[in-house]
mmCIF file of C-alpha atoms in Angstrom:
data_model
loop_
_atom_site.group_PDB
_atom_site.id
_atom_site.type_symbol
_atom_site.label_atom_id
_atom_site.label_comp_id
_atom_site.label_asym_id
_atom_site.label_seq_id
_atom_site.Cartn_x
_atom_site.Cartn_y
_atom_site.Cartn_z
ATOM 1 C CA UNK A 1 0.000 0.000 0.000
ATOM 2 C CA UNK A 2 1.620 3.551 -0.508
ATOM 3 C CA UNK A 3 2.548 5.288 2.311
ATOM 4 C CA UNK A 4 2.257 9.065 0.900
ATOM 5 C CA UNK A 5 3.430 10.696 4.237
ATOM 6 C CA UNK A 6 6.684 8.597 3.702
ATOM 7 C CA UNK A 7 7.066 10.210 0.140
ATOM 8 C CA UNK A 8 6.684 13.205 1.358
ATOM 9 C CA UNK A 9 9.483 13.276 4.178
ATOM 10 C CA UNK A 10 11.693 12.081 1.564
ATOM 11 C CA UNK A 11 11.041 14.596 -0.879
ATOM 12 C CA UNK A 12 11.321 16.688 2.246
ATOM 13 C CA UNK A 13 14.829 15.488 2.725
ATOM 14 C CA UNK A 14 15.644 15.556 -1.070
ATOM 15 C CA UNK A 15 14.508 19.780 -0.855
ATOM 16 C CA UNK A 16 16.594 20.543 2.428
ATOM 17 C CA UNK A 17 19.353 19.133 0.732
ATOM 18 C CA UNK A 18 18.832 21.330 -2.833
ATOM 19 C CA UNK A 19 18.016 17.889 -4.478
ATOM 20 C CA UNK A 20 14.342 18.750 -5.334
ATOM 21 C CA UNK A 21 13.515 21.671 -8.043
ATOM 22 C CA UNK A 22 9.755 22.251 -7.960
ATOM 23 C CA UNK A 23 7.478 24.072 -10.238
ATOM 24 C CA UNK A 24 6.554 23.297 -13.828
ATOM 25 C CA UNK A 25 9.648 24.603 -15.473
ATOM 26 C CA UNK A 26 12.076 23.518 -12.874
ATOM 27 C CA UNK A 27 10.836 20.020 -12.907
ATOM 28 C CA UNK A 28 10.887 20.497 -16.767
ATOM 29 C CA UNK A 29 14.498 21.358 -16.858
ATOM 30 C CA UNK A 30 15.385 18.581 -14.248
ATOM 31 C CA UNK A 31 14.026 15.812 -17.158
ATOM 32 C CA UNK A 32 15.703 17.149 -19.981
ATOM 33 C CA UNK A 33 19.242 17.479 -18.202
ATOM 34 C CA UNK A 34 18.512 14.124 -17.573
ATOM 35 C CA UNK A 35 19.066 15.480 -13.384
ATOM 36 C CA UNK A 36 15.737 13.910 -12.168
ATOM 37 C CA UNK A 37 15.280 10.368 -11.027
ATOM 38 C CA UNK A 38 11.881 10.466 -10.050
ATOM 39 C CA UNK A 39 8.787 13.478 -10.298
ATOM 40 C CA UNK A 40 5.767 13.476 -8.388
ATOM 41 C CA UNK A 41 3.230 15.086 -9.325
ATOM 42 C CA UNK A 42 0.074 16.833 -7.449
ATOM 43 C CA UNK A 43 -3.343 14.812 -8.030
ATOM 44 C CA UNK A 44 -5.257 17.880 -8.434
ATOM 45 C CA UNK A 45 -3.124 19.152 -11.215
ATOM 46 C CA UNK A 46 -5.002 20.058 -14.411
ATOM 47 C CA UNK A 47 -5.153 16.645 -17.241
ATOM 48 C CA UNK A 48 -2.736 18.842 -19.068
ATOM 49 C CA UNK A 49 -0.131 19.184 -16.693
ATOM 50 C CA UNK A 50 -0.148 15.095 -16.117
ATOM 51 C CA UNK A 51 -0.341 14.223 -19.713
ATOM 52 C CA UNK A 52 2.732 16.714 -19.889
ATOM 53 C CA UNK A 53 4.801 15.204 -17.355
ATOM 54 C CA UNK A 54 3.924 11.642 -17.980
ATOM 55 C CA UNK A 55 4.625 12.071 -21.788
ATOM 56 C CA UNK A 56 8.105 13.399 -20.856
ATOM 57 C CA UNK A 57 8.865 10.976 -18.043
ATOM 58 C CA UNK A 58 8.428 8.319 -20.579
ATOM 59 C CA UNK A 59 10.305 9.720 -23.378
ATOM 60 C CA UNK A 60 13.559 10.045 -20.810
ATOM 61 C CA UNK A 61 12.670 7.330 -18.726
ATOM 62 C CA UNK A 62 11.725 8.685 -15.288
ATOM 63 C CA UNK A 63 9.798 7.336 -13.165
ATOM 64 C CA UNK A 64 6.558 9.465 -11.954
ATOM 65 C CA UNK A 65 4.275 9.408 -9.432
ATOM 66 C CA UNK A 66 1.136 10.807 -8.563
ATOM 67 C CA UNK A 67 0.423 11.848 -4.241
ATOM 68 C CA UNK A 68 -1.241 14.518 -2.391
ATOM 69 C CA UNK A 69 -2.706 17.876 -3.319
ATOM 70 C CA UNK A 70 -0.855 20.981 -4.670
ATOM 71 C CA UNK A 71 -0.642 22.228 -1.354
ATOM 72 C CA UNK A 72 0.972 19.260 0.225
ATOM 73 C CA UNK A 73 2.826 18.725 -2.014
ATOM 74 C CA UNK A 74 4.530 22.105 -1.660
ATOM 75 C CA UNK A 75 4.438 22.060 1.613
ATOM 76 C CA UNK A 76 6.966 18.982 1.066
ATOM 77 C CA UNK A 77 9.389 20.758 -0.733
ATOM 78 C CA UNK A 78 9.424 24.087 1.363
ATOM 79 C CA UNK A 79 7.757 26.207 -1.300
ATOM 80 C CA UNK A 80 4.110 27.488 -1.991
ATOM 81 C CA UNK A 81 1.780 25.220 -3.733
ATOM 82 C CA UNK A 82 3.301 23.568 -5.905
ATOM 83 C CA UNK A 83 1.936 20.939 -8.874
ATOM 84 C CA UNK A 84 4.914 18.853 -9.878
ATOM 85 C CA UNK A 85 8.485 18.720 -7.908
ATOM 86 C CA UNK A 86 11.872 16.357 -9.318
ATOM 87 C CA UNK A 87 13.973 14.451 -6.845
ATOM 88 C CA UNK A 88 17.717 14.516 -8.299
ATOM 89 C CA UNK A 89 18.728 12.428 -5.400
ATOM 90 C CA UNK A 90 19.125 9.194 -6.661
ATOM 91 C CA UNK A 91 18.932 6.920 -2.841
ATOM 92 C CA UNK A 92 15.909 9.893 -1.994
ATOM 93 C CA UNK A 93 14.223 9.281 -5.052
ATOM 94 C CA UNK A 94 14.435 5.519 -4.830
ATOM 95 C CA UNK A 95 13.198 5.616 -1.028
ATOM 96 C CA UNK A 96 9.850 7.822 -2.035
ATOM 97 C CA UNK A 97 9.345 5.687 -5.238
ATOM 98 C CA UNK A 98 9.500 2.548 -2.641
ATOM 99 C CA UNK A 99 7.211 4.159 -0.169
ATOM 100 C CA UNK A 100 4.203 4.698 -2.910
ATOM 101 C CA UNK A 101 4.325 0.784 -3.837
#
């Protein structure tokens, strides 16, 4: 079962240690440097947004994961609402993918 609370305190961890770029064009950047191992993204973001992100985490072969609200979510990483946020942390990443199994 995922444990979403779990994902979050890692991508908590991943954003104290400047290993989490949030925001649309952040995470954006993060997949095409080929930085991000693993974006989660809000489940109230628009069908755009997740078509968007899933489209281009399967072109560069990132994982993705949906959790949370925008709010949360931000909240997380130690920003405003935000609707999608990259972990570059590989072992961080790896830990929050785990946790939504």
């Amino acid at each position: 079962m995922a444990d979403e609370r779990k994902a979050l305190a890692y991508i908590g961890f991943a954003a104290r240690a400047g290993k989490a770029p949030s925001g649309e064009f952040s995470t954006e950047a993060a997949i095409k440097k080929g930085k991000a191992k693993a974006v989660f993204i809000s489940g109230d973001a628009s069908d755009n947004t997740k078509k968007k992100f899933r489209d281009k985490c399967a072109y560069y072969h990132v994982p993705i994961a949906y959790l949370a609200n925008r709010e949360t979510l931000g909240k997380a990483a130690g920003k405003a609402a935000r609707t999608s946020v990259a972990v570059t942390d590989a072992s961080l990443a790896e830990a929050a993918m785990k946790a939504m199994e």
